[in-house]
PDB file of C-alpha atoms in Angstrom:
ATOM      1  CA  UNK J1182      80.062 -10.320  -8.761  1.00  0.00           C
ATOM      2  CA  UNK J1183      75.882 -10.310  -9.924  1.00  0.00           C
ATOM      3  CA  UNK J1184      75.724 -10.124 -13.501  1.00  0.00           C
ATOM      4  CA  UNK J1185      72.081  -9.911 -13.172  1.00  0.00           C
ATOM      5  CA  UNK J1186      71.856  -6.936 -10.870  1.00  0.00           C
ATOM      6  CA  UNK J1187      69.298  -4.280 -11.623  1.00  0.00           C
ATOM      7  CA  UNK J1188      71.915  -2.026 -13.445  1.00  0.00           C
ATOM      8  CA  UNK J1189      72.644  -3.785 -16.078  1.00  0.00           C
ATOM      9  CA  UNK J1190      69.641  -4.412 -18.478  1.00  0.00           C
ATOM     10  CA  UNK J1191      68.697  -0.789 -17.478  1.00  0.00           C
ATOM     11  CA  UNK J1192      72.217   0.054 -19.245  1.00  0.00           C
ATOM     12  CA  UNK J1193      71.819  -2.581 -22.046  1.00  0.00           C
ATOM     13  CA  UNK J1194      68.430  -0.980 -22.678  1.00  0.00           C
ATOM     14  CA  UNK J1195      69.945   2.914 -22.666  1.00  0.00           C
ATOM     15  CA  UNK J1196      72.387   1.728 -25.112  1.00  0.00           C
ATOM     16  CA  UNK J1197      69.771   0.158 -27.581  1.00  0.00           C
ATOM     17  CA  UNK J1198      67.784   3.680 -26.910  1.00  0.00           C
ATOM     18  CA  UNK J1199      70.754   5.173 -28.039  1.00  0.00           C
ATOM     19  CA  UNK J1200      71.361   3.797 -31.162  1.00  0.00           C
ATOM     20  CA  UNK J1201      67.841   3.628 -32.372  1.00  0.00           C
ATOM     21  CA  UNK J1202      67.642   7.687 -31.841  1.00  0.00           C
ATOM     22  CA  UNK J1203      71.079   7.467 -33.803  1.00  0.00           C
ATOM     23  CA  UNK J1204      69.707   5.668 -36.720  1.00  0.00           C
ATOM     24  CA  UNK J1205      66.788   7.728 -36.921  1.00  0.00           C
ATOM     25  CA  UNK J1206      68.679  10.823 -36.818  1.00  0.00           C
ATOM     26  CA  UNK J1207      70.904   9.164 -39.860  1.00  0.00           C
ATOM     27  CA  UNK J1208      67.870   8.704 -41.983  1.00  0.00           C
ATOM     28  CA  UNK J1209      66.183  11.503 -41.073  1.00  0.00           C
ATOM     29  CA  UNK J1210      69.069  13.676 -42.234  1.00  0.00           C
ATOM     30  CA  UNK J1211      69.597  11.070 -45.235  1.00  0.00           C
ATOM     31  CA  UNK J1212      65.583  12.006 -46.202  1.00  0.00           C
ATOM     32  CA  UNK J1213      66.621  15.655 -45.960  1.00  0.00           C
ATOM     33  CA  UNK J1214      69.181  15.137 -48.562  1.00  0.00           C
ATOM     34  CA  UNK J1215      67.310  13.227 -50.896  1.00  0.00           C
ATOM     35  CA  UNK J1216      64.529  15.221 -50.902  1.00  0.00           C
ATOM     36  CA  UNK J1217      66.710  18.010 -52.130  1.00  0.00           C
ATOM     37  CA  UNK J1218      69.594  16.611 -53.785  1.00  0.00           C
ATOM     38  CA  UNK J1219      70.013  13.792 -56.318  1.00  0.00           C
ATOM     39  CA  UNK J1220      71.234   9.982 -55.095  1.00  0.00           C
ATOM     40  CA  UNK J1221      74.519  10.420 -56.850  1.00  0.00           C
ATOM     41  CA  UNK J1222      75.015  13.833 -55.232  1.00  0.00           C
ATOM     42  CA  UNK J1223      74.587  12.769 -51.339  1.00  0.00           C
ATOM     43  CA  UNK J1224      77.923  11.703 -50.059  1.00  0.00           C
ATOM     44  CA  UNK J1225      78.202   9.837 -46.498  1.00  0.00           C
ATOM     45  CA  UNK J1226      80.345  11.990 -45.325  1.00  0.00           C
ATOM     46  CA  UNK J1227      77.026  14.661 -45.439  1.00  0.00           C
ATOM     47  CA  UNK J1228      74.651  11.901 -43.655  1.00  0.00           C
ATOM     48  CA  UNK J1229      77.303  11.799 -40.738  1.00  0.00           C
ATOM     49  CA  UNK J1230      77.787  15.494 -40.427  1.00  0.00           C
ATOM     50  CA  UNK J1231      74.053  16.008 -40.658  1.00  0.00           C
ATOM     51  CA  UNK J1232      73.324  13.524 -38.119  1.00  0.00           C
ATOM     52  CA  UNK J1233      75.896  14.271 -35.586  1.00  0.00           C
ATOM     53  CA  UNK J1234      77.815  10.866 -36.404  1.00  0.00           C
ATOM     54  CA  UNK J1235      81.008   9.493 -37.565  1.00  0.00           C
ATOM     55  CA  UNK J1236      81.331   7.905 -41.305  1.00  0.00           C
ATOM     56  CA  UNK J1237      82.078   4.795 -39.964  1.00  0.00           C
ATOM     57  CA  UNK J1238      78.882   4.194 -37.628  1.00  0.00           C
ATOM     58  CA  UNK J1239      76.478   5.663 -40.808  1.00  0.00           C
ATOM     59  CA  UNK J1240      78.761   2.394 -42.432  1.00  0.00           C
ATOM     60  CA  UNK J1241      78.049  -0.003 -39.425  1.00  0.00           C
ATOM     61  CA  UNK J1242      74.512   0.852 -39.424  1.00  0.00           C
ATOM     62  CA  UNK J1243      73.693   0.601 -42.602  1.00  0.00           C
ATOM     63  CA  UNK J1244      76.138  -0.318 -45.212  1.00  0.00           C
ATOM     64  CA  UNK J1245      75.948   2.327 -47.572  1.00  0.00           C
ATOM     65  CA  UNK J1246      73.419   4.540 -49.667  1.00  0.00           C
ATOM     66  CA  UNK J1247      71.816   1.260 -51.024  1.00  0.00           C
ATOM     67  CA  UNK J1248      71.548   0.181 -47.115  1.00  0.00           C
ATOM     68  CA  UNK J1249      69.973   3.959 -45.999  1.00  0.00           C
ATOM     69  CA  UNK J1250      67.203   3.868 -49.431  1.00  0.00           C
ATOM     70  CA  UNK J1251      66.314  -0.109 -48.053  1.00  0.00           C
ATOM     71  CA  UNK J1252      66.181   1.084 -44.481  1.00  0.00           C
ATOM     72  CA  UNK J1253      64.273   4.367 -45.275  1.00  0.00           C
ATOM     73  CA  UNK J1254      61.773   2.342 -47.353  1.00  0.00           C
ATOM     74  CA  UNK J1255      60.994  -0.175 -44.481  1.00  0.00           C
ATOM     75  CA  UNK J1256      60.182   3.251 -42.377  1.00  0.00           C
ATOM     76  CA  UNK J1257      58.794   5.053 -44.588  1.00  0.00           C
ATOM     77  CA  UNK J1258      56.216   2.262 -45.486  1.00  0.00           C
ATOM     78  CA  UNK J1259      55.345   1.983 -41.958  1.00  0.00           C
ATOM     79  CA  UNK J1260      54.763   5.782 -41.447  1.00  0.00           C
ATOM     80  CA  UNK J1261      52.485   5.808 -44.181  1.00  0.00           C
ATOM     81  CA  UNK J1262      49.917   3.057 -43.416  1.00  0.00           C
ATOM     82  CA  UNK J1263      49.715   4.477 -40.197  1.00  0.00           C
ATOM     83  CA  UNK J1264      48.892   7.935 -41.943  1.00  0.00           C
ATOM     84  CA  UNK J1265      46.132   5.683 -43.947  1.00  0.00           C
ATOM     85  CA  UNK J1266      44.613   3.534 -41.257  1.00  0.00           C
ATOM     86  CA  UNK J1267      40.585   3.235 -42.840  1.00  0.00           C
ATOM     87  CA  UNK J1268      38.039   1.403 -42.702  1.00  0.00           C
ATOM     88  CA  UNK J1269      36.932  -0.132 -45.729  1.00  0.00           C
ATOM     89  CA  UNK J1270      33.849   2.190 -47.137  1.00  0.00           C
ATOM     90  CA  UNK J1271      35.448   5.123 -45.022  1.00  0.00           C
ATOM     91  CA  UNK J1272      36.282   7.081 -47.896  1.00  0.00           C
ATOM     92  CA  UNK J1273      35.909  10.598 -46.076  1.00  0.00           C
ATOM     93  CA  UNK J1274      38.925   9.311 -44.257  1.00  0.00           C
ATOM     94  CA  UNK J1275      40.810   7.966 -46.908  1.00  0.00           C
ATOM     95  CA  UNK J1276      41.222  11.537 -48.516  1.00  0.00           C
ATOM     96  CA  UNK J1277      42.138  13.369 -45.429  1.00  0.00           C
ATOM     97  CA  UNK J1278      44.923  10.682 -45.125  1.00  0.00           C
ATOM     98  CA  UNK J1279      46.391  10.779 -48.781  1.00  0.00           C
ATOM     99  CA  UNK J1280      46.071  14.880 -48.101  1.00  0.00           C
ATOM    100  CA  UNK J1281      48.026  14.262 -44.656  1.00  0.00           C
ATOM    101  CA  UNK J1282      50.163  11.849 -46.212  1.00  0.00           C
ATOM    102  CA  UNK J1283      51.282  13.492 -49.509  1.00  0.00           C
ATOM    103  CA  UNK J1284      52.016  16.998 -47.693  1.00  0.00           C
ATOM    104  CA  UNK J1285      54.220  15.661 -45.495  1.00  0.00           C
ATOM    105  CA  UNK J1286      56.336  13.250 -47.865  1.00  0.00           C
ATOM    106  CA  UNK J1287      54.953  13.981 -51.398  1.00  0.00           C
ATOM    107  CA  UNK J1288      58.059  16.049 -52.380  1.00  0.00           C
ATOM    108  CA  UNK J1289      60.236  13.649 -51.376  1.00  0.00           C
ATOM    109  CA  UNK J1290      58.613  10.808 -53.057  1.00  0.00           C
ATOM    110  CA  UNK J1291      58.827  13.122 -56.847  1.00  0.00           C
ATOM    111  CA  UNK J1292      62.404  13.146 -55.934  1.00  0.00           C
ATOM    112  CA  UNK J1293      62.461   9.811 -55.902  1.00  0.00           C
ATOM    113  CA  UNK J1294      60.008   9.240 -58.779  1.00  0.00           C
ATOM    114  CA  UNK J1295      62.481  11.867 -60.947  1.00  0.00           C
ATOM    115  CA  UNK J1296      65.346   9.139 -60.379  1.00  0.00           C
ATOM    116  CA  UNK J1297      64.029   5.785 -60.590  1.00  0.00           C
ATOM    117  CA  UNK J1298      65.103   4.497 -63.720  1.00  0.00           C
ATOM    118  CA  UNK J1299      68.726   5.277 -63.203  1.00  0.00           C
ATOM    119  CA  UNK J1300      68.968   3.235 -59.882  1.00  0.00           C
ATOM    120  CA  UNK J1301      67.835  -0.253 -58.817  1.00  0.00           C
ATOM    121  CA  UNK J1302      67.577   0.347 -55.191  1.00  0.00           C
ATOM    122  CA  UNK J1303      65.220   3.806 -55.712  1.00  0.00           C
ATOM    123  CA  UNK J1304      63.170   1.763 -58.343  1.00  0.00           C
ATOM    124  CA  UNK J1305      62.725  -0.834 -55.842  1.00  0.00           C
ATOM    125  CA  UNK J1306      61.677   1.648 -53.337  1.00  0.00           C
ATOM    126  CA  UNK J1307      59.279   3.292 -55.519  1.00  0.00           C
ATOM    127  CA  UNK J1308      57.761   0.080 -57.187  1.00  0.00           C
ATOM    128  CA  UNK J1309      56.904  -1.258 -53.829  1.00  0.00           C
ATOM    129  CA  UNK J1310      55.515   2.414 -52.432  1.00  0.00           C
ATOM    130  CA  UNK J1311      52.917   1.852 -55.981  1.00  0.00           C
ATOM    131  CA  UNK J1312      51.948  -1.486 -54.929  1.00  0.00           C
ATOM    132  CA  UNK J1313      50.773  -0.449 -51.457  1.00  0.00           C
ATOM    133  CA  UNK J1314      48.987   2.542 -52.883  1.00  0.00           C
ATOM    134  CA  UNK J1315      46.775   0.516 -55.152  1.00  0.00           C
ATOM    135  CA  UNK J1316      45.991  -1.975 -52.779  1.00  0.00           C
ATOM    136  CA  UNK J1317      45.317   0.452 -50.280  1.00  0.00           C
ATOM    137  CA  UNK J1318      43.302   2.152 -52.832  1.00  0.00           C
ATOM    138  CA  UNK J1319      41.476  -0.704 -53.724  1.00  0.00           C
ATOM    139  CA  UNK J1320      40.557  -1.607 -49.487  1.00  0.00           C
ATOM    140  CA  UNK J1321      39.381   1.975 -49.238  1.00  0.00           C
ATOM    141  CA  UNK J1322      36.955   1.832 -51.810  1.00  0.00           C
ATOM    142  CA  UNK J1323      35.932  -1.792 -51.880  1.00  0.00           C
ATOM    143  CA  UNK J1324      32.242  -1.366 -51.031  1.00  0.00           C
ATOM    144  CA  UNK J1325      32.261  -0.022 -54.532  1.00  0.00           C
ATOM    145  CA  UNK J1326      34.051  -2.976 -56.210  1.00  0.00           C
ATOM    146  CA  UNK J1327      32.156  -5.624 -54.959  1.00  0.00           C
ATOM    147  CA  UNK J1328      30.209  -7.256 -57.097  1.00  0.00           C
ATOM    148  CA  UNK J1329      32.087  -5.761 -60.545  1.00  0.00           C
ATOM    149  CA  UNK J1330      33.394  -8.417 -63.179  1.00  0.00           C
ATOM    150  CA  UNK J1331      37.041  -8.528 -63.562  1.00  0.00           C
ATOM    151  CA  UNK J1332      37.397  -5.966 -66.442  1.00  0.00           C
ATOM    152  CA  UNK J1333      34.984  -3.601 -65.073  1.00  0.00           C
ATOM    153  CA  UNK J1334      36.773  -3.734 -61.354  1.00  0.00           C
ATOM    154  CA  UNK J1335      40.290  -3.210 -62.788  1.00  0.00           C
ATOM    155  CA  UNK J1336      39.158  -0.230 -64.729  1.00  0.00           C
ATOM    156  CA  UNK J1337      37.378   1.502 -61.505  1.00  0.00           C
ATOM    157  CA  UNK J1338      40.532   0.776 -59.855  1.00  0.00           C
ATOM    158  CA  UNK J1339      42.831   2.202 -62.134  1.00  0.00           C
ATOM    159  CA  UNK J1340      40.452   5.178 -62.381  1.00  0.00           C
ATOM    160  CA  UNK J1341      40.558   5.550 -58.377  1.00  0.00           C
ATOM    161  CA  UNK J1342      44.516   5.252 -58.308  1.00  0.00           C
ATOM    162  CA  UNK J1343      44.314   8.237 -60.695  1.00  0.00           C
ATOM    163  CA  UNK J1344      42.119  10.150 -58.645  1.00  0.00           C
ATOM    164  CA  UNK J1345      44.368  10.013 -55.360  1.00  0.00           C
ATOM    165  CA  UNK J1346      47.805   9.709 -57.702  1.00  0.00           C
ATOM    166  CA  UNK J1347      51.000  11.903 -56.382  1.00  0.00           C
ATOM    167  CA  UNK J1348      51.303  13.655 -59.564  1.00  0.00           C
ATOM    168  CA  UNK J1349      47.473  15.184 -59.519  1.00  0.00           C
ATOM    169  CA  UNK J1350      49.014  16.489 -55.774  1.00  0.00           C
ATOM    170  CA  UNK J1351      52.085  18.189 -57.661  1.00  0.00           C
ATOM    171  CA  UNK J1352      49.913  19.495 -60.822  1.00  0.00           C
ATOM    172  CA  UNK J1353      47.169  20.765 -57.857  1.00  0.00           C
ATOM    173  CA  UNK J1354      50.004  21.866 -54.712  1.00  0.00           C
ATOM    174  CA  UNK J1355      52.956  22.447 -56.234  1.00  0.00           C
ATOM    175  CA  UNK J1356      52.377  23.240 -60.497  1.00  0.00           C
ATOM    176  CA  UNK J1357      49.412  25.343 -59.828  1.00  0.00           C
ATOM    177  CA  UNK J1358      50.006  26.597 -55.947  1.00  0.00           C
ATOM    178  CA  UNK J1359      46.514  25.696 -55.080  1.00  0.00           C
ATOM    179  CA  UNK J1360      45.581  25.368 -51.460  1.00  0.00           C
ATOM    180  CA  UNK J1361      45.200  22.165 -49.465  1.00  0.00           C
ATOM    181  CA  UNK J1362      41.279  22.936 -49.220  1.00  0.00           C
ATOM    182  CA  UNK J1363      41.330  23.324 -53.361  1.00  0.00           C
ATOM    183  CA  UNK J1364      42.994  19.816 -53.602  1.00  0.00           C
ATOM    184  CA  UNK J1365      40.857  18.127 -51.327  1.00  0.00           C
ATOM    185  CA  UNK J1366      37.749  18.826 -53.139  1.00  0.00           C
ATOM    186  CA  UNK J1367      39.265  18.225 -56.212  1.00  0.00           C
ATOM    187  CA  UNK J1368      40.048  15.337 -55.179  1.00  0.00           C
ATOM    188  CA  UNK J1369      36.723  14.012 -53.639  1.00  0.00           C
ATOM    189  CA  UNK J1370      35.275  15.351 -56.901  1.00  0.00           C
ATOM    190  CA  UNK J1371      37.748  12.794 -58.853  1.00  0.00           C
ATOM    191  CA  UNK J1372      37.054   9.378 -56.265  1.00  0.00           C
ATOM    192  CA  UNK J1373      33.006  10.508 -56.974  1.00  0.00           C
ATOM    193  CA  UNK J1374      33.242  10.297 -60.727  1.00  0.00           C
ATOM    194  CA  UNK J1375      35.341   7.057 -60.870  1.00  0.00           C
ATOM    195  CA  UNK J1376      32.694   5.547 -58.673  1.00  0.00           C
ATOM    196  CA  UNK J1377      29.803   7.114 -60.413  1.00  0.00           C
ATOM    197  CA  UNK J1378      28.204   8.605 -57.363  1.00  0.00           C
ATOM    198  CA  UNK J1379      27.157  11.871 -56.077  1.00  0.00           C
ATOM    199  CA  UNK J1380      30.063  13.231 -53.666  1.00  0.00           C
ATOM    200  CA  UNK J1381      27.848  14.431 -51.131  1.00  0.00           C
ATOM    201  CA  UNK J1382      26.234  10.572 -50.834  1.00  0.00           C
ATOM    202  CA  UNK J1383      29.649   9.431 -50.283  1.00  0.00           C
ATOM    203  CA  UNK J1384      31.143  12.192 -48.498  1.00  0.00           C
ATOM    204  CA  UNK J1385      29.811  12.386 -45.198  1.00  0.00           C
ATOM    205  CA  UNK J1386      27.568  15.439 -46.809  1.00  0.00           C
ATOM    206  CA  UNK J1387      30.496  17.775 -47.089  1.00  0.00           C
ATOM    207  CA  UNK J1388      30.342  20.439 -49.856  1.00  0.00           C
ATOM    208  CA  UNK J1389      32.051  20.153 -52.789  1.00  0.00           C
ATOM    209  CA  UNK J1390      33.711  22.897 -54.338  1.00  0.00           C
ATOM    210  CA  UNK J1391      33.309  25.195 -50.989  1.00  0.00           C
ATOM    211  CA  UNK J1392      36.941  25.467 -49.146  1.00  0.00           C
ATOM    212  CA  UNK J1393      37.739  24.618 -45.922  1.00  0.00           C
TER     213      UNK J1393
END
C-alpha cells in the first residue's frame, strides 16, 4: 500500500483546517462571553455549547479559562497590529486605526480592564495589550519625538497615550453617546495639542471640529 499517495496530505491538511475553524469558533464564542459576562461567571460547559463542541475538546485545546485568556491574547494582539499597520509620521492613519480598532474590541477590552486586579491571567493580558499601545503610540508619532531630551520625550508620550487612551473612547462612545465622527476629531484635536501643532498641518488638511 502508498502511504504517500495524493489522498493523504490532502486529508491530513482537511483535518488541520478543521480544527483551526474549531478553535476559532471556541474563542470566538469565549470573546462573546467575556465581553458580557465576568471571568468567574463563564463556565466551559457555555464555550462548548456556544461553539458547537464537546467540553472535553474546549479542554484538549486549550486547557482551561487560563488557556482560552492566553490563547485569545496571542490573537487578539495579532488582530490589532494589523488594524494599526502605519507608517511612522502617518498620523492621519494612526487615528482611523485606533477608531477602527477600539469600535470593534473596545468593549471587550473595559471588560477586561473592570477585572484585572482580581485575576493574574486577565492582568497579564491587559498589561501586555498597554505595552503595545505605547510603543505603538510612540512609532506613530516619532517624527515628533526625535530630537526631545529624555524628560521632555516621556512627557509627550504619556500625553499622546492619553490622547488615543480606551477610556477617552468610553467617556466619548459609550458615557456620552457621541458619534464616531465626534470622537475622531476629538481625538485629532487631543494628538495636535500634545504635539503642539496645528491639526490641519498634521492632518492631511482635514477639518477639525466638522463631522464626517
Amino acid at each position: 500500500m502508498n502511504s504517500d499517495s495524493p489522498t493523504r496530505p490532502y486529508r491530513q491538511s482537511a483535518r488541520a483546517e478543521a480544527a483551526q475553524a474549531r478553535g476559532e469558533r471556541i474563542l470566538d464564542a469565549f470573546a462573546t462571553r467575556i465581553r458580557d459576562s465576568w471571568f468567574d461567571e463563564i463556565r466551559l460547559e457555555d464555550v462548548a455549547q456556544d461553539s458547537g463542541v464537546t467540553v472535553q475538546t474546549v479542554i484538549r485545546r486549550f486547557g482551561g479559562k487560563e488557556g482560552l485568556i492566553a490563547a485569545m491574547q496571542e490573537r487578539l494582539a495579532i488582530e490589532v497590529t494589523l488594524r494599526r499597520e502605519v507608517r511612522p509620521g502617518d498620523v492621519t492613519r494612526a487615528v482611523n486605526s485606533i477608531v477602527e480598532d477600539y469600535e470593534e474590541v473596545g468593549d471587550l477590552i473595559l471588560r477586561l480592564l473592570a477585572q484585572e486586579d482580581r485575576y493574574p491571567a486577565v492582568r497579564a493580558m491587559t498589561d501586555r495589550g498597554r505595552a503595545q499601545h505605547r510603543a505603538w503610540i510612540t512609532q506613530a508619532f516619532v517624527p515628533w519625538l526625535d530630537g526631545l531630551d529624555a524628560e521632555a520625550r516621556q512627557r509627550r508620550i504619556d500625553a499622546l497615550v492619553v490622547a488615543g487612551d480606551l477610556y477617552v473612547w468610553k467617556l466619548v462612545r459609550r458615557d456620552m453617546q457621541r458619534s464616531v465622527a465626534d470622537y475622531r476629531q476629538l481625538m485629532m484635536r487631543m494628538f495636535a495639542d500634545a504635539i503642539g501643532a496645528d491639526p490641519a498641518e498634521i492632518f492631511n488638511h482635514e477639518p477639525i471640529g466638522v463631522n464626517r
